XYZ file of C-alpha atoms in Angstrom:
517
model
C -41.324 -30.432 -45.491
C -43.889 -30.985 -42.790
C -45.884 -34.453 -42.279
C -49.045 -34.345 -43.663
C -51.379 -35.355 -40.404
C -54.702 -35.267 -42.275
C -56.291 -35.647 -45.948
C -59.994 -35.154 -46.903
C -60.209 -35.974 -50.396
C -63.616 -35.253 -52.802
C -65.697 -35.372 -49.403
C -69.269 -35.209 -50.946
C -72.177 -34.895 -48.802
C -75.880 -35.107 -49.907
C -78.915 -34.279 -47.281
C -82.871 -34.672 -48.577
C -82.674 -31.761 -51.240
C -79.551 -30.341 -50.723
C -75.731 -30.751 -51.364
C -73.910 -29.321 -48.423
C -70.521 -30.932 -49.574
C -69.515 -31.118 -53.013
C -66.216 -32.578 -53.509
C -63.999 -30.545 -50.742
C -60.567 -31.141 -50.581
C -58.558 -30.718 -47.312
C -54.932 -30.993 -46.263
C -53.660 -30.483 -42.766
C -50.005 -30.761 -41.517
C -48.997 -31.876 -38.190
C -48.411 -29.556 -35.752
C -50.525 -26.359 -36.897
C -53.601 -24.608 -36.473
C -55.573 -24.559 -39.638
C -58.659 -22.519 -39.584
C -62.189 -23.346 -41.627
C -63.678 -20.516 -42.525
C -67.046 -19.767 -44.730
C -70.746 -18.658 -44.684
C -73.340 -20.163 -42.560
C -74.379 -23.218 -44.224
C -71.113 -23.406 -46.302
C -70.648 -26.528 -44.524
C -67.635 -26.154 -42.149
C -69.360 -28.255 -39.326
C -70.678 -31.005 -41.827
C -67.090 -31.770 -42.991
C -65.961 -31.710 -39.411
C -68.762 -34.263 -38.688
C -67.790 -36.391 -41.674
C -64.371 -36.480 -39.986
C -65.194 -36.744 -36.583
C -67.650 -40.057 -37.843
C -70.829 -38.409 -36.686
C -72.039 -38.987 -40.113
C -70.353 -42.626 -40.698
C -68.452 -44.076 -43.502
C -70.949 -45.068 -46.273
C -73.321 -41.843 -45.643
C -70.878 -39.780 -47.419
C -68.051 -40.044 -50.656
C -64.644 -39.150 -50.814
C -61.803 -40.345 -48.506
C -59.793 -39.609 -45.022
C -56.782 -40.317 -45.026
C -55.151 -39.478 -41.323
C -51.570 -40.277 -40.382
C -51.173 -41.770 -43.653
C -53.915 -44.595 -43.977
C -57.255 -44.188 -45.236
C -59.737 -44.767 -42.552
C -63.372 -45.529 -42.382
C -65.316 -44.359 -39.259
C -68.614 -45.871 -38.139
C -68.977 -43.380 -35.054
C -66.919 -41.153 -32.796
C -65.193 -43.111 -30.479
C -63.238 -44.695 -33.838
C -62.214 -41.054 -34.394
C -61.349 -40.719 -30.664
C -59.082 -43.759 -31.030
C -56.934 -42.386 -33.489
C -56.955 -39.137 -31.849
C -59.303 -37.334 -33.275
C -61.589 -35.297 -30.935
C -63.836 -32.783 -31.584
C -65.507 -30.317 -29.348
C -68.875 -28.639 -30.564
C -70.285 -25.463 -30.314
C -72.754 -26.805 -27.570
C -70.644 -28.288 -24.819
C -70.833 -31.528 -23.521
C -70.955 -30.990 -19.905
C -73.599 -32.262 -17.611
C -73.686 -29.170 -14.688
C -74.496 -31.692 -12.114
C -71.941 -33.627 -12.132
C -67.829 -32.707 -11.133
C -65.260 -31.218 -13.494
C -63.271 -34.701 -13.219
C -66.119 -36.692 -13.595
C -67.409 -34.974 -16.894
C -63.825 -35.241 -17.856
C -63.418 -39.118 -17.853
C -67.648 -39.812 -18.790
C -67.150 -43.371 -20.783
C -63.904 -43.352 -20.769
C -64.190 -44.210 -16.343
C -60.679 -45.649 -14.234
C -61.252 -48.390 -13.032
C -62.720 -51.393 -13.198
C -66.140 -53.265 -14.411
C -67.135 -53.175 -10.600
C -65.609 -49.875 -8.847
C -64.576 -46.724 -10.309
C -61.003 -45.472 -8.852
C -61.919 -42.149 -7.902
C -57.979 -41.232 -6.817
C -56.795 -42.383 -10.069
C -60.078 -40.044 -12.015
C -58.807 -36.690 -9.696
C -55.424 -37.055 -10.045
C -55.107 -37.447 -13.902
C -57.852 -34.869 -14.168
C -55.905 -32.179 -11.733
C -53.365 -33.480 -14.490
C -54.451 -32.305 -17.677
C -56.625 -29.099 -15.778
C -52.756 -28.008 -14.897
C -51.717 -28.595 -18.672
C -54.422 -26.459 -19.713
C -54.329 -23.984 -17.229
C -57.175 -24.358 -14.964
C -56.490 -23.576 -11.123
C -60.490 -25.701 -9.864
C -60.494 -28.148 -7.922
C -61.510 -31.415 -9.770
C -64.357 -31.741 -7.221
C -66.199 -28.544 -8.346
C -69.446 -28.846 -10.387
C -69.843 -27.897 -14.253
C -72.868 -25.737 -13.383
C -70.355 -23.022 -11.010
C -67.452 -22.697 -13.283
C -68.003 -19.853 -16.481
C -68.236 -21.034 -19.892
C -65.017 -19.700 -20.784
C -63.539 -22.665 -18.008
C -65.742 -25.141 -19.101
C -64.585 -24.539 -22.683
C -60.737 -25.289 -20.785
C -62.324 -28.271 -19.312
C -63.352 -29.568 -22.847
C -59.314 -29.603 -24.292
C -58.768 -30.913 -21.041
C -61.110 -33.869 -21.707
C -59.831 -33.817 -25.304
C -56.206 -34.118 -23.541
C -57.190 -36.970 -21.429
C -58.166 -39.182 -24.689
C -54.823 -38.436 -26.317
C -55.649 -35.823 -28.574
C -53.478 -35.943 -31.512
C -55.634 -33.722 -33.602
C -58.174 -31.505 -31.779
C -61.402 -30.049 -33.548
C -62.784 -27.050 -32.317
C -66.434 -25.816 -33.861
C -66.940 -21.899 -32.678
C -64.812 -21.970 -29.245
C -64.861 -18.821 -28.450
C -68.812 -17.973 -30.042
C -69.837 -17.596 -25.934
C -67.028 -16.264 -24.264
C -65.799 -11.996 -23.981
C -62.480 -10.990 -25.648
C -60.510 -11.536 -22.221
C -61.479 -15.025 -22.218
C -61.617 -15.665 -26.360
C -57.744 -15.004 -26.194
C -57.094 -16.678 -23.342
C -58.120 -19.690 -24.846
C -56.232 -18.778 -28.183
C -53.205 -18.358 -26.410
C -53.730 -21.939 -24.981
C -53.940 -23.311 -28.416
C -51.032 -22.049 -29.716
C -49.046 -23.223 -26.150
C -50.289 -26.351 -26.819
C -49.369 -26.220 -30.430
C -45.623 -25.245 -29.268
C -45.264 -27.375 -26.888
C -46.660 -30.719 -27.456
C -46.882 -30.142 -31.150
C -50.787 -30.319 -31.127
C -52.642 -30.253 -34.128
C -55.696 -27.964 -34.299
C -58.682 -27.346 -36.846
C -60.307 -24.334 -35.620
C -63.922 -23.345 -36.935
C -64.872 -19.582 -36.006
C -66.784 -16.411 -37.797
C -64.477 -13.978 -35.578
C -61.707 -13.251 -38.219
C -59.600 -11.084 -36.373
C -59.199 -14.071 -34.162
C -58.443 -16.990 -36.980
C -55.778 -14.104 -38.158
C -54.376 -14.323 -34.798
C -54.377 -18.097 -34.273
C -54.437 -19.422 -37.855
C -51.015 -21.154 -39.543
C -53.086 -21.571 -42.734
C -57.192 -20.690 -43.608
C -59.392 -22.771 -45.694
C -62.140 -20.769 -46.957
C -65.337 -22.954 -48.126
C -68.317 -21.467 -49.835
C -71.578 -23.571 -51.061
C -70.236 -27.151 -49.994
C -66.813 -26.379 -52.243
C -63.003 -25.867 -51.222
C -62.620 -22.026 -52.651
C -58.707 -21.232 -51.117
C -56.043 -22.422 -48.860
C -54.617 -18.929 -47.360
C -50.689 -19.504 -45.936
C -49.713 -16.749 -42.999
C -46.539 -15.058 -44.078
C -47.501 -15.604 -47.609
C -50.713 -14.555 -48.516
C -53.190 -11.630 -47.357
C -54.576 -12.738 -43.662
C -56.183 -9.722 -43.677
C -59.880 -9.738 -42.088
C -61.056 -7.897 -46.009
C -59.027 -10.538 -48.120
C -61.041 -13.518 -45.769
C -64.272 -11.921 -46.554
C -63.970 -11.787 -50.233
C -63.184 -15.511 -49.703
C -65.988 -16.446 -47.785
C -68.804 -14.301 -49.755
C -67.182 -14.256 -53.471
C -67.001 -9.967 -53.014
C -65.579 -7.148 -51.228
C -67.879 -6.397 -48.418
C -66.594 -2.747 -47.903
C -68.178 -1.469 -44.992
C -69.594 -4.085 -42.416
C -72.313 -2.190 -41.256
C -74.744 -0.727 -43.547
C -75.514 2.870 -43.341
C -79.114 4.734 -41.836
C -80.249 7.797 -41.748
C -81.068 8.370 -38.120
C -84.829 9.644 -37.111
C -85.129 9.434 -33.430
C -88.778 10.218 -32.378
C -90.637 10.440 -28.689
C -89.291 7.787 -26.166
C -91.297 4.696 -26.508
C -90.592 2.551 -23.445
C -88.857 4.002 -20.025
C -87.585 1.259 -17.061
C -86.950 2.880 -13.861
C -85.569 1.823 -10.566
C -85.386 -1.478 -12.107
C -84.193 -4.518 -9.322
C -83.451 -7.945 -10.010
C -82.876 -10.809 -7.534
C -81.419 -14.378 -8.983
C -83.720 -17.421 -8.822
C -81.939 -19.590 -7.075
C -79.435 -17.356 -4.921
C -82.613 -15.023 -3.388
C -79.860 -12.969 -1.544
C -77.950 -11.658 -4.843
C -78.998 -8.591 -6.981
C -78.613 -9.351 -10.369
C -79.978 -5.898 -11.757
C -78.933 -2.892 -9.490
C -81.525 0.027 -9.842
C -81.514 -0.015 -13.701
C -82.920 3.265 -15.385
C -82.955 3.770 -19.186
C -85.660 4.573 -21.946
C -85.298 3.649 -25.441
C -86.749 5.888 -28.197
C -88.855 5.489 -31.189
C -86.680 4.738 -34.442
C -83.841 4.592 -32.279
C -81.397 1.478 -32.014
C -80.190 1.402 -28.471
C -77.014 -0.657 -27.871
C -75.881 -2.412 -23.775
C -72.511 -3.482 -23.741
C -71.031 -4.902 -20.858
C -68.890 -8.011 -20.420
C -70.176 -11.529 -19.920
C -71.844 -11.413 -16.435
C -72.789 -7.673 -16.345
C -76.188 -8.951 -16.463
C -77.666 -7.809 -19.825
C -79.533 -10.841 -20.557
C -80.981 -11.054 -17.107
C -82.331 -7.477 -17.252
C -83.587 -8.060 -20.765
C -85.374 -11.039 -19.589
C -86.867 -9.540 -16.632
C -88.365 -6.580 -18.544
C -89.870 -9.456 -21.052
C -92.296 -10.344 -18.711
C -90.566 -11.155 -15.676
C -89.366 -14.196 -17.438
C -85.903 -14.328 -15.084
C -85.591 -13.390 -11.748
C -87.241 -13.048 -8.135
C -88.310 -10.528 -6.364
C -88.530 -8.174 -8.939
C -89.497 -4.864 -8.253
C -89.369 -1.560 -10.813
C -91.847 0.717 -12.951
C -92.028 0.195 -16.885
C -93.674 2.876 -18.953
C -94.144 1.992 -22.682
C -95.740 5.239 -24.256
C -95.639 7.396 -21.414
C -98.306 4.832 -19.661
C -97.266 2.617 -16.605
C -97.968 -0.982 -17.397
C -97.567 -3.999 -16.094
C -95.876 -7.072 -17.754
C -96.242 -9.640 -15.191
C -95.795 -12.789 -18.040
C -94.689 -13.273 -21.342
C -98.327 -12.591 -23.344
C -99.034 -9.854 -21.181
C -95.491 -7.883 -22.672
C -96.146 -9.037 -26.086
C -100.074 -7.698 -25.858
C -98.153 -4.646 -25.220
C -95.902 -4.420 -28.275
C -92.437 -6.053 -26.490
C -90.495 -8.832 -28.002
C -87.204 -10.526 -26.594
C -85.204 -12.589 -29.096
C -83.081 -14.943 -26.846
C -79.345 -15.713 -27.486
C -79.908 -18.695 -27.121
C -82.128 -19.677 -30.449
C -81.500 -23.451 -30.089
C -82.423 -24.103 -26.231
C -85.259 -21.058 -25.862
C -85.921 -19.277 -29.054
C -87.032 -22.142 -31.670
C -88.505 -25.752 -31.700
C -85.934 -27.658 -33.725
C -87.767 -30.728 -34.246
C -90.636 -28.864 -36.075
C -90.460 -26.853 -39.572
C -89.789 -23.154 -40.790
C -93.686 -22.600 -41.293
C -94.403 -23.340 -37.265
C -91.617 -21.945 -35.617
C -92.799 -18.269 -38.011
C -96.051 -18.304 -36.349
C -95.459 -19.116 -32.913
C -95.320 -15.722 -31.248
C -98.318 -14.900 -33.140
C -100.579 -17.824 -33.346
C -104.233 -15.262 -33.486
C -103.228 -14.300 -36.811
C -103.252 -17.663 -38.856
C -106.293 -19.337 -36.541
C -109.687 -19.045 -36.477
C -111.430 -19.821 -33.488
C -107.813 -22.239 -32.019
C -108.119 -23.597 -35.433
C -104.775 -23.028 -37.153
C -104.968 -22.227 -40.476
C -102.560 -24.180 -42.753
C -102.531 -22.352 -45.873
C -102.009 -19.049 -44.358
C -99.599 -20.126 -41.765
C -97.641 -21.446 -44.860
C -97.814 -18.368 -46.905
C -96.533 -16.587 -43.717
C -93.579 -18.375 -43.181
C -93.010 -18.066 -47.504
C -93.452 -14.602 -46.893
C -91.048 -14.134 -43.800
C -88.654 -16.393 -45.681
C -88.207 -14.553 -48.831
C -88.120 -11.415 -46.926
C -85.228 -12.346 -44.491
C -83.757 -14.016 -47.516
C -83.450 -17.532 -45.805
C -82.006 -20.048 -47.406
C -83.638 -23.169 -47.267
C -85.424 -25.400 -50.108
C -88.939 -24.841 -48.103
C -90.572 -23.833 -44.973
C -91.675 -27.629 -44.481
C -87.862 -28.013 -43.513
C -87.135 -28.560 -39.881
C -85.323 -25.292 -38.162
C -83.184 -27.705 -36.479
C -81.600 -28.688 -40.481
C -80.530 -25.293 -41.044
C -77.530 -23.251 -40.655
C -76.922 -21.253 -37.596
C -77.365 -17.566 -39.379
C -80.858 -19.203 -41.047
C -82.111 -20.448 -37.478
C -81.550 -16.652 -36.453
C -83.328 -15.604 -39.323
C -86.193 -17.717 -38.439
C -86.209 -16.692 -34.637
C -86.342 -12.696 -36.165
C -89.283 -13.759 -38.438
C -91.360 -14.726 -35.261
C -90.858 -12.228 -33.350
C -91.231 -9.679 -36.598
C -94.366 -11.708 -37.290
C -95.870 -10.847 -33.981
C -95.591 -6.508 -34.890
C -93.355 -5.396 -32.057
C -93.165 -2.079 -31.361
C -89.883 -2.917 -29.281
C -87.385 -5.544 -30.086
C -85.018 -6.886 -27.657
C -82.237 -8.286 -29.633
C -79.757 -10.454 -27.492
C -76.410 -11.057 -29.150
C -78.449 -11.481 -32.908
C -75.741 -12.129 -34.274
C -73.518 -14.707 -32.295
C -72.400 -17.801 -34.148
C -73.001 -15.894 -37.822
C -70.886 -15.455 -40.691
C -70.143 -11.957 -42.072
C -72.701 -11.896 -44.633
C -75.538 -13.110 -42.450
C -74.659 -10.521 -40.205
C -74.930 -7.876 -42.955
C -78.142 -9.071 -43.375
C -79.596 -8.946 -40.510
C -78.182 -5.230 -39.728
C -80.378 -4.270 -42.740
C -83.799 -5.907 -41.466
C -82.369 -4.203 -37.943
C -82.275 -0.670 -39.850
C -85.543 -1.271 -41.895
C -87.186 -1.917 -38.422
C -86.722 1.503 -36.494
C -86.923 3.128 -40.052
C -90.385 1.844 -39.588
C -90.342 3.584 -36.056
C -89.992 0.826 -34.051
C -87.532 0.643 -31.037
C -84.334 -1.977 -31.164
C -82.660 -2.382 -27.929
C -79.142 -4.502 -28.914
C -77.393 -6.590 -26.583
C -73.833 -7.814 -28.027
C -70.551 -8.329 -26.482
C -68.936 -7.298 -29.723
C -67.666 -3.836 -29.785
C -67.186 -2.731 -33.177
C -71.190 -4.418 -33.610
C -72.461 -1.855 -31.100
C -70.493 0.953 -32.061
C -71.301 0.465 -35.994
C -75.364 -0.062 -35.434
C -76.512 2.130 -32.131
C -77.852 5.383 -31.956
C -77.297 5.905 -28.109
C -75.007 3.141 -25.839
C -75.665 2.217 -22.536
C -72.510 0.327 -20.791
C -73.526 -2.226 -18.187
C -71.221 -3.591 -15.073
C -71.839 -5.978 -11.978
C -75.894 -5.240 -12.462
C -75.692 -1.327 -12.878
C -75.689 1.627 -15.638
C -72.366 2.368 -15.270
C -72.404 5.173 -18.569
C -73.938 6.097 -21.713
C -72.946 7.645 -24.242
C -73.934 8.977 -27.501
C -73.140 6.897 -30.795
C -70.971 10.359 -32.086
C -69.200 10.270 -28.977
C -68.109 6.664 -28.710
C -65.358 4.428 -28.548
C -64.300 1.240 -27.587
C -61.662 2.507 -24.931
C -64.325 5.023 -23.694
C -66.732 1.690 -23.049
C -64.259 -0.284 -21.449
C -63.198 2.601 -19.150
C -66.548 2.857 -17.832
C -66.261 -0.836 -17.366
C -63.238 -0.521 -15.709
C -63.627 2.750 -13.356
C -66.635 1.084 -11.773
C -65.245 -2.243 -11.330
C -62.401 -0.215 -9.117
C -64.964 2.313 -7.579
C -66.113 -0.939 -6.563
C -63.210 -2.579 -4.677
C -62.467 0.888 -3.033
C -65.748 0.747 -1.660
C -65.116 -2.932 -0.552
C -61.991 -1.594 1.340
């Protein structure tokens, strides 16, 4: 029988009005990959930062018990000297500074006086080699991809004698090439120096791949321990887990009523801010319809978030130069007020850095798109703001205990909902939606496909951005597949597939280097 490595036993943990642990139980044997699964807001990341110590000994109940003593941790580093390191969702990279100095930050060689920069590169080209990352130690955070810098974290984790490695939603920013890339790492590292793994992710098919055993938690409690070669690891058997049902069909279904085209982009350029010589967006042309939900796919880097941006407003990018026509008029959206005056919203990907304030409540991030219509004269109005955000909350079905709660307190799939209610709030008549649902459980997902469907049933226009094919192919009405900056192929929802997308992807990417030659 296999060592036990780790124990969390009756782990209870209580925030102002709300239990988001309530006596979870947790075993993990050393050597495997052991996947947490659940909801947003089941509270897979608050156990992790009960174990981790970023909520210390005394602010929670229950015990850890790791490599066979109990232990009490006041903060991370007396994790990190047992071997416990965790690596969250938002790296911890400063892009300014070099892959081996991010990779020994606090934990310097040297001395008090002088740091010994041969002894930092040469243990960091080290552990880069173990994990399989070709840099040089001298390159910057800020050039590598986020799929590297996620390599650069276990890395890091390497270099402080990892025992047992945490990872919250690795592979939440990265494309399928690079998601099992870093998989594949894990379970090297697993094989090889018998590393220990908890693994937090909402992409099933993945924890099915990497997963020795799946711990499914729903509303703060331990529901199942699933065993591979045992039990069901199917994607369907892990849903029922994680939402107490059968979810039969992901995607819910829509009767389709496409109406006049509501906004047209033509001969759309796009130069980067900082590099003035490189074209982000390559003579873009598409239109998007009324009622219609328009999907771009593209890999990470095809520049779907840059064009997005640059439509909203000109809010990324130099140099910009193109012709927009929403309702067959040419306008102008030189800033952000000026495309939302005209009916054009752009929910970010990124809802903690750009899309909400997390410091401030529900109530003020629902109104901040739309401030006119709960003021009088600059004068906010508190009572209506309040039965805005009530409104927008029961609506969304957010789950929260009220709209005085900071955004910043809630669940990723909740903070989403929020970002939605803003930019609902403000009466779009076109939604840009950029990867809505990253970082979401199944169920929040679901939800927010319905408010997606009940907003072009309304006749408005949803343009969808997401890097996950089955997500584009089970919501859009038309596809547009983006590569290197350029339209590269649409196609009609009937008509597609994913090897159809990715072919498109992949004939211009070698139409490309023939052209080079």
């Amino acid at each position: 029988m296999k060592k036990i490595l780790l124990e969390m036993k009756n782990i209870t943990k209580t925030f102002p009005g709300v239990k988001a642990l309530d006596n979870v139980n947790l075993q993990v044997e050393e050597g495997e990959i052991h996947a947490l699964v659940g909801e947003n807001g089941a509270g897979k990341s608050t156990l992790m930062n009960v174990l981790s110590g970023v909520y210390p000994y005394g602010s929670y109940e229950g015990d850890i018990i790791y490599d066979g003593k109990v232990c009490q941790f006041n903060a991370i580093k007396d994790s990190e000297e047992k071997g416990i390191v965790i690596i969250h969702q938002e790296l911890a990279l400063i892009p300014y500074m070099t892959i081996a100095e991010n990779m020994f930050l606090g934990n310097e060689r040297g001395n008090k006086v002088k740091i010994n920069w041969s002894e930092t590169n040469s243990l960091a080209r080290k552990y880069l080699d173990i994990v399989g990352l070709k840099e040089s130690t001298q390159t910057l955070i800020k050039d590598i991809g986020v799929g590297k810098q996620q390599l650069v974290e276990i890395a890091k984790a390497l270099s402080k004698d990892a025992n047992l490695l945490i990872l919250d939603e690795p592979t939440s920013s990265l494309n399928e090439t690079d998601s099992r890339a870093l998989l594949d790492l894990l379970l090297k590292l697993k094989k090889e120096r018998n590393l220990t793994s908890i693994i937090i992710s909402h992409k099933l098919n993945e924890v099915s791949y990497v997963a020795d055993k799946i711990t499914v938690i729903r509303d703060g409690s331990t529901i199942e321990t699933l065993t591979k070669g045992v039990d069901d690891f199917s994607e369907s058997r892990i849903i029922k887990g994680m939402v107490g049902r059968e979810l039969s069909d992901r995607f819910p279904k829509r009767e389709s009523h496409v109406g006049e085209v509501s906004m047209e982009v033509k001969n759309w350029n796009v130069y980067h801010p900082l590099h003035k010589d490189r074209k982000v967006v390559d003579d873009v042309n598409i239109y998007v319809r009324k009622g219609e939900v328009l999907g771009i796919s593209g890999l990470m880097g095809a520049g779907r978030t840059e064009l997005a941006m640059s439509i909203f407003g000109k809010s990324y990018g130099e140099n910009i130069s193109g012709e927009i026509y929403i309702n067959g008029q040419k306008v102008n959206l030189n800033t952000v007020s000026s495309a939302i005056k005209h009916g054009l919203a752009y929910v970010t990907e990124d809802r903690k850095g750009n899309g909400l304030i997390l410091s401030n409540p529900i109530k003020t991030n629902t109104t901040l798109a739309n401030l006119e219509a709960v003021s009088s004269k600059t004068v906010i109005d508190k009572h209506k703001e309040y039965s805005v955000a009530v409104d927008y909350k029961d609506k969304l079905k957010t789950k929260c205990p009220t709209v005085e709660q900071n955004v910043g307190n809630l669940s990723g799939g909740n903070q989403q909902k929020v970002l939605l209610a803003k930019w609902m709030f403000a009466d779009p008549e076109i939604l840009i939606l950029d990867e809505p649902t990253r970082g979401i459980d199944v169920g929040a997902k679901y939800e927010i496909y319905c408010i997606i469907n009940q907003l072009v049933a309304e006749g408005k226009s949803v343009i969808m951005i997401s890097s996950e094919l089955p997500e584009i192919l089970g919501m859009c009405d038309r596809i547009y597949v983006m590569n290197e900056g350029k339209m590269v192929g649409e196609l009609d929802a009937k008509d597609a597939t994913q090897e159809k997308i990715m072919t498109y992807i992949l004939q211009s990417a070698g139409n490309k280097e023939e052209n080079h030659e």
